[in-house]
Structure formats: structure tokens, C-alpha cells
Amino acid sequence: MSYESLCQYRSQLQQQIRHSTRSIVRLFSRNHSMLDAILKQVNERPPAASSLISTMNNLRGIVMERLLTTREEEEERGNYIHQIIQREAKAAIEVKKLDGLLQEASDDRDAELNKKNTEIKKLKSDLAQLQRTSNEVNKRIKSDSHKQEATDVKTSDGKCDRLKQSIAQLRQQLAQAVSEHRQSEQGLRSRKIKTESALETWIAKYDTDMGERQDEYEQIEAVYKIEKQQLEDLEERFAVLEEEYNKIMEERRIAAERKAEEERRMRLLTKAAVVIQAHWRSFATRKKLKSKKKGKKGKKGK
């Protein structure tokens, strides 16, 4: 597989991953119950399983990255990927904090609801007890009504009034407790909405940040391709200049060898000429000496 096809495949894969991630985030933003269910499943997952899944996902990403990138690209993008991983870890920590706050709010709401339900049950029990007590009193009053009708009627009316007042107070307390419970529940709902809004904001910010980083990476990759093309052009020009330089140096070497050969030949010729001249001079000198000796012998014979 060529480098261009690898780059094209990697770009397609990145676009598909980005599209799938955005689709999932949109679905979560539209269906909060599904997001709560997924967060609950994540919270109920054992730490060892979560760690294993995270490790396998990271390993799969690293293997895919290694298969799709060359050694030079891996070295150039190492620092960039490290920064992205750190930012993703920070974003995950923030999401985890928000999940913790959401869980705490839900726990507080459930605890408050249980507390209010307990108070309501207690009030109902007290009301039933009062009702039973009033019934017993009414029975006793009716049984003794023939003896002290007037006095018992007055006593019964007074007790009924007091019981009615008590019932009214209890009902008022019950209504107040229900109102307080509704206000507390409204506050918890507002807190949950704020938490969900903050979570959506962080997700949108993460999506925007990843888009900007992807654009930056594409710009860097374009600059890298341009610089690589320039480097190849310079290498071609350097190869041509190197070839010309080698030719010039070869011509200079041949010229130097020729010059050295001519100088050596000239020295040999000069040396041969000196030797010839020396022999000639010695020959001429011996010839003159012989001619002089012959002349003296001729003169003596006469």
C-alpha cells in the first residue's frame, strides 16, 4: 500500500469516527434517560473491567495508529498526540466530577424523599390514633349521656373542637411538609438540569476542540508535504550539481596528471640533454688532446 493511499484511508477513517462521535453525542443530548442509564451502567461496572476496557481501547488505537503511520510521522506527531491525551484525561476527570455531583444530588433527593415519606407516614399514624381515640371518647360519651347529658354534651363539644383544631393543625403541618418537599424536589431538579447543561457544554467544547485540533493537524500535514516536495527538489538539484562537480574535479585531476607527466618528461629530456652535452664535451676534449699529441709527434719526426 502506497503512502498516498494510506493517507486517504486515514482521512476517511478520521471523518467516519468524527461523524459517529457527533451522532452519538446528539443522541445523548436528546435522550437524557439513555445517558443516565449508560452512566449508571458505567458506575456499576467493576473497576477492573473498566480498566481492562480502557486499556484495550487504548491498545487498539495505538495499533491502528502504528499501522497507518510511518516512523517519521510517528516521531513528528508524538508530542502532539501526548498533548491531546492529556487534554482528554482532564476532560474525563471533569466529566467524572460532574457525574459525582449528579449522583450526590440524586442521593440527596432520595434521602430527602424518604425522610418526608417517613414524616408523612408518622403524621398519618398519629391522625389515625387520634381518630381512634376520638371514636372511643364518643362511645363513652354516648354510654354516659343518659346520666349527664348536658354536661357530657358540653364536654364532648369542647373535646371535638380541640380535636378539630388538632386535626386542622396536623393537616396544616402536612400541607407545609408537602410544600417544603415540593420546593426541595424543584431545587434538586434545577440542580440536575444545571448539571446536565454543564455536561452538554463540556461535550460541545470537547467536540469543538477536537475539530480545531484536526484542522491544525491537516494544516501541519499540508506544510509537511510542501516541505517534503521542496526537499526532493533540492536533492535533485544537489545531485545535478554533485555530478557537475565530480566532472570538474575529474577534468582537473586529468589536467594535473598531464601536467605532471609533461614536467616529468621535460625533466627526463633536460637530464638526457645534460648527459649528452657532457659526453659530447668529453669527446670533444679527448679529440682535441689526441690531435695535439699527433701534431707534436709529427714535429719531432721532422
PDB file of C-alpha atoms in Angstrom, residues 125-254:
ATOM      1  CA  SER A 125     -50.391   7.201  62.068  1.00  0.00           C
ATOM      2  CA  ASP A 126     -50.896   9.983  64.600  1.00  0.00           C
ATOM      3  CA  LEU A 127     -54.047  11.071  62.795  1.00  0.00           C
ATOM      4  CA  ALA A 128     -55.407   7.512  62.831  1.00  0.00           C
ATOM      5  CA  GLN A 129     -54.566   7.214  66.516  1.00  0.00           C
ATOM      6  CA  LEU A 130     -56.377  10.459  67.222  1.00  0.00           C
ATOM      7  CA  GLN A 131     -59.320   9.256  65.177  1.00  0.00           C
ATOM      8  CA  ARG A 132     -59.475   6.022  67.166  1.00  0.00           C
ATOM      9  CA  THR A 133     -59.183   7.976  70.419  1.00  0.00           C
ATOM     10  CA  SER A 134     -61.996  10.295  69.393  1.00  0.00           C
ATOM     11  CA  ASN A 135     -64.187   7.336  68.499  1.00  0.00           C
ATOM     12  CA  GLU A 136     -63.584   5.759  71.901  1.00  0.00           C
ATOM     13  CA  VAL A 137     -64.379   9.039  73.635  1.00  0.00           C
ATOM     14  CA  ASN A 138     -67.567   9.378  71.607  1.00  0.00           C
ATOM     15  CA  LYS A 139     -68.603   5.874  72.634  1.00  0.00           C
ATOM     16  CA  ARG A 140     -68.024   6.632  76.295  1.00  0.00           C
ATOM     17  CA  ILE A 141     -69.928   9.884  75.991  1.00  0.00           C
ATOM     18  CA  LYS A 142     -72.882   8.146  74.363  1.00  0.00           C
ATOM     19  CA  SER A 143     -72.958   5.487  77.082  1.00  0.00           C
ATOM     20  CA  ASP A 144     -72.986   8.126  79.830  1.00  0.00           C
ATOM     21  CA  SER A 145     -75.256  10.550  78.000  1.00  0.00           C
ATOM     22  CA  HIS A 146     -78.370   9.441  79.860  1.00  0.00           C
ATOM     23  CA  LYS A 147     -76.822  10.354  83.236  1.00  0.00           C
ATOM     24  CA  GLN A 148     -75.189  13.686  82.472  1.00  0.00           C
ATOM     25  CA  GLU A 149     -76.480  14.649  79.075  1.00  0.00           C
ATOM     26  CA  ALA A 150     -75.978  18.367  79.297  1.00  0.00           C
ATOM     27  CA  THR A 151     -72.560  18.202  80.908  1.00  0.00           C
ATOM     28  CA  ASP A 152     -71.351  15.482  78.598  1.00  0.00           C
ATOM     29  CA  VAL A 153     -72.612  17.333  75.536  1.00  0.00           C
ATOM     30  CA  LYS A 154     -70.642  20.422  76.508  1.00  0.00           C
ATOM     31  CA  THR A 155     -67.602  18.302  77.292  1.00  0.00           C
ATOM     32  CA  SER A 156     -67.997  16.425  74.050  1.00  0.00           C
ATOM     33  CA  ASP A 157     -68.318  19.655  72.044  1.00  0.00           C
ATOM     34  CA  GLY A 158     -65.196  21.062  73.678  1.00  0.00           C
ATOM     35  CA  LYS A 159     -63.252  17.922  73.005  1.00  0.00           C
ATOM     36  CA  CYS A 160     -64.489  17.834  69.408  1.00  0.00           C
ATOM     37  CA  ASP A 161     -63.391  21.424  68.908  1.00  0.00           C
ATOM     38  CA  ARG A 162     -59.976  20.664  70.339  1.00  0.00           C
ATOM     39  CA  LEU A 163     -59.713  17.563  68.201  1.00  0.00           C
ATOM     40  CA  LYS A 164     -60.754  19.536  65.118  1.00  0.00           C
ATOM     41  CA  GLN A 165     -58.145  22.153  65.917  1.00  0.00           C
ATOM     42  CA  SER A 166     -55.568  19.420  66.330  1.00  0.00           C
ATOM     43  CA  ILE A 167     -56.663  17.855  63.057  1.00  0.00           C
ATOM     44  CA  ALA A 168     -56.504  21.244  61.326  1.00  0.00           C
ATOM     45  CA  GLN A 169     -53.031  21.850  62.748  1.00  0.00           C
ATOM     46  CA  LEU A 170     -51.914  18.423  61.640  1.00  0.00           C
ATOM     47  CA  ARG A 171     -53.349  18.989  58.184  1.00  0.00           C
ATOM     48  CA  GLN A 172     -51.617  22.363  58.037  1.00  0.00           C
ATOM     49  CA  GLN A 173     -48.360  20.737  59.069  1.00  0.00           C
ATOM     50  CA  LEU A 174     -48.901  18.048  56.459  1.00  0.00           C
ATOM     51  CA  ALA A 175     -49.566  20.656  53.755  1.00  0.00           C
ATOM     52  CA  GLN A 176     -46.473  22.615  54.856  1.00  0.00           C
ATOM     53  CA  ALA A 177     -44.365  19.458  54.762  1.00  0.00           C
ATOM     54  CA  VAL A 178     -45.671  18.623  51.270  1.00  0.00           C
ATOM     55  CA  SER A 179     -44.918  22.175  50.112  1.00  0.00           C
ATOM     56  CA  GLU A 180     -41.401  22.030  51.521  1.00  0.00           C
ATOM     57  CA  HIS A 181     -40.919  18.632  49.882  1.00  0.00           C
ATOM     58  CA  ARG A 182     -42.043  20.049  46.512  1.00  0.00           C
ATOM     59  CA  GLN A 183     -39.712  23.030  46.854  1.00  0.00           C
ATOM     60  CA  SER A 184     -36.819  20.715  47.704  1.00  0.00           C
ATOM     61  CA  GLU A 185     -37.673  18.490  44.763  1.00  0.00           C
ATOM     62  CA  GLN A 186     -37.840  21.540  42.474  1.00  0.00           C
ATOM     63  CA  GLY A 187     -34.414  22.658  43.700  1.00  0.00           C
ATOM     64  CA  LEU A 188     -32.978  19.207  43.057  1.00  0.00           C
ATOM     65  CA  ARG A 189     -34.500  19.182  39.576  1.00  0.00           C
ATOM     66  CA  SER A 190     -32.983  22.601  38.849  1.00  0.00           C
ATOM     67  CA  ARG A 191     -29.628  21.353  40.086  1.00  0.00           C
ATOM     68  CA  LYS A 192     -29.913  18.276  37.860  1.00  0.00           C
ATOM     69  CA  ILE A 193     -30.790  20.453  34.839  1.00  0.00           C
ATOM     70  CA  LYS A 194     -27.791  22.691  35.522  1.00  0.00           C
ATOM     71  CA  THR A 195     -25.527  19.660  35.822  1.00  0.00           C
ATOM     72  CA  GLU A 196     -26.843  18.206  32.557  1.00  0.00           C
ATOM     73  CA  SER A 197     -26.396  21.601  30.846  1.00  0.00           C
ATOM     74  CA  ALA A 198     -22.811  21.812  32.121  1.00  0.00           C
ATOM     75  CA  LEU A 199     -22.185  18.278  30.852  1.00  0.00           C
ATOM     76  CA  GLU A 200     -23.560  19.162  27.411  1.00  0.00           C
ATOM     77  CA  THR A 201     -21.390  22.304  27.386  1.00  0.00           C
ATOM     78  CA  TRP A 202     -18.270  20.257  28.157  1.00  0.00           C
ATOM     79  CA  ILE A 203     -19.159  17.750  25.435  1.00  0.00           C
ATOM     80  CA  ALA A 204     -19.698  20.555  22.881  1.00  0.00           C
ATOM     81  CA  LYS A 205     -16.428  22.182  23.966  1.00  0.00           C
ATOM     82  CA  TYR A 206     -14.622  18.858  23.586  1.00  0.00           C
ATOM     83  CA  ASP A 207     -16.116  18.369  20.115  1.00  0.00           C
ATOM     84  CA  THR A 208     -15.088  21.897  19.067  1.00  0.00           C
ATOM     85  CA  ASP A 209     -11.587  21.448  20.479  1.00  0.00           C
ATOM     86  CA  MET A 210     -11.149  18.156  18.613  1.00  0.00           C
ATOM     87  CA  GLY A 211     -12.329  19.796  15.381  1.00  0.00           C
ATOM     88  CA  GLU A 212      -9.831  22.631  15.790  1.00  0.00           C
ATOM     89  CA  ARG A 213      -7.045  20.165  16.546  1.00  0.00           C
ATOM     90  CA  GLN A 214      -7.982  18.172  13.442  1.00  0.00           C
ATOM     91  CA  ASP A 215      -7.817  21.331  11.292  1.00  0.00           C
ATOM     92  CA  GLU A 216      -4.456  22.212  12.825  1.00  0.00           C
ATOM     93  CA  TYR A 217      -3.182  18.710  12.127  1.00  0.00           C
ATOM     94  CA  GLU A 218      -4.315  18.930   8.490  1.00  0.00           C
ATOM     95  CA  GLN A 219      -2.547  22.292   8.104  1.00  0.00           C
ATOM     96  CA  ILE A 220       0.656  20.860   9.593  1.00  0.00           C
ATOM     97  CA  GLU A 221       0.408  17.843   7.307  1.00  0.00           C
ATOM     98  CA  ALA A 222      -0.040  20.125   4.257  1.00  0.00           C
ATOM     99  CA  VAL A 223       3.040  22.165   5.261  1.00  0.00           C
ATOM    100  CA  TYR A 224       4.940  18.911   5.756  1.00  0.00           C
ATOM    101  CA  LYS A 225       4.042  17.750   2.221  1.00  0.00           C
ATOM    102  CA  ILE A 226       5.165  21.081   0.749  1.00  0.00           C
ATOM    103  CA  GLU A 227       8.468  20.992   2.640  1.00  0.00           C
ATOM    104  CA  LYS A 228       8.966  17.368   1.612  1.00  0.00           C
ATOM    105  CA  GLN A 229       8.448  18.308  -2.056  1.00  0.00           C
ATOM    106  CA  GLN A 230      10.911  21.193  -1.667  1.00  0.00           C
ATOM    107  CA  LEU A 231      13.424  18.812  -0.097  1.00  0.00           C
ATOM    108  CA  GLU A 232      13.062  16.408  -3.013  1.00  0.00           C
ATOM    109  CA  ASP A 233      13.610  19.284  -5.490  1.00  0.00           C
ATOM    110  CA  LEU A 234      16.704  20.385  -3.599  1.00  0.00           C
ATOM    111  CA  GLU A 235      18.016  16.823  -3.557  1.00  0.00           C
ATOM    112  CA  GLU A 236      17.570  16.601  -7.328  1.00  0.00           C
ATOM    113  CA  ARG A 237      19.381  19.907  -7.828  1.00  0.00           C
ATOM    114  CA  PHE A 238      22.104  18.785  -5.437  1.00  0.00           C
ATOM    115  CA  ALA A 239      22.518  15.555  -7.399  1.00  0.00           C
ATOM    116  CA  VAL A 240      22.944  17.528 -10.646  1.00  0.00           C
ATOM    117  CA  LEU A 241      25.445  19.913  -9.024  1.00  0.00           C
ATOM    118  CA  GLU A 242      27.292  16.996  -7.471  1.00  0.00           C
ATOM    119  CA  GLU A 243      27.575  15.324 -10.868  1.00  0.00           C
ATOM    120  CA  GLU A 244      28.904  18.552 -12.425  1.00  0.00           C
ATOM    121  CA  TYR A 245      31.322  18.988  -9.539  1.00  0.00           C
ATOM    122  CA  ASN A 246      32.611  15.435  -9.967  1.00  0.00           C
ATOM    123  CA  LYS A 247      33.117  16.057 -13.704  1.00  0.00           C
ATOM    124  CA  ILE A 248      35.053  19.278 -12.999  1.00  0.00           C
ATOM    125  CA  MET A 249      37.215  17.576 -10.379  1.00  0.00           C
ATOM    126  CA  GLU A 250      37.881  14.668 -12.776  1.00  0.00           C
ATOM    127  CA  GLU A 251      38.910  17.117 -15.512  1.00  0.00           C
ATOM    128  CA  ARG A 252      41.206  18.923 -13.078  1.00  0.00           C
ATOM    129  CA  ARG A 253      42.717  15.627 -11.982  1.00  0.00           C
ATOM    130  CA  ILE A 254      43.358  14.586 -15.596  1.00  0.00           C
TER     131      ILE A 254
END
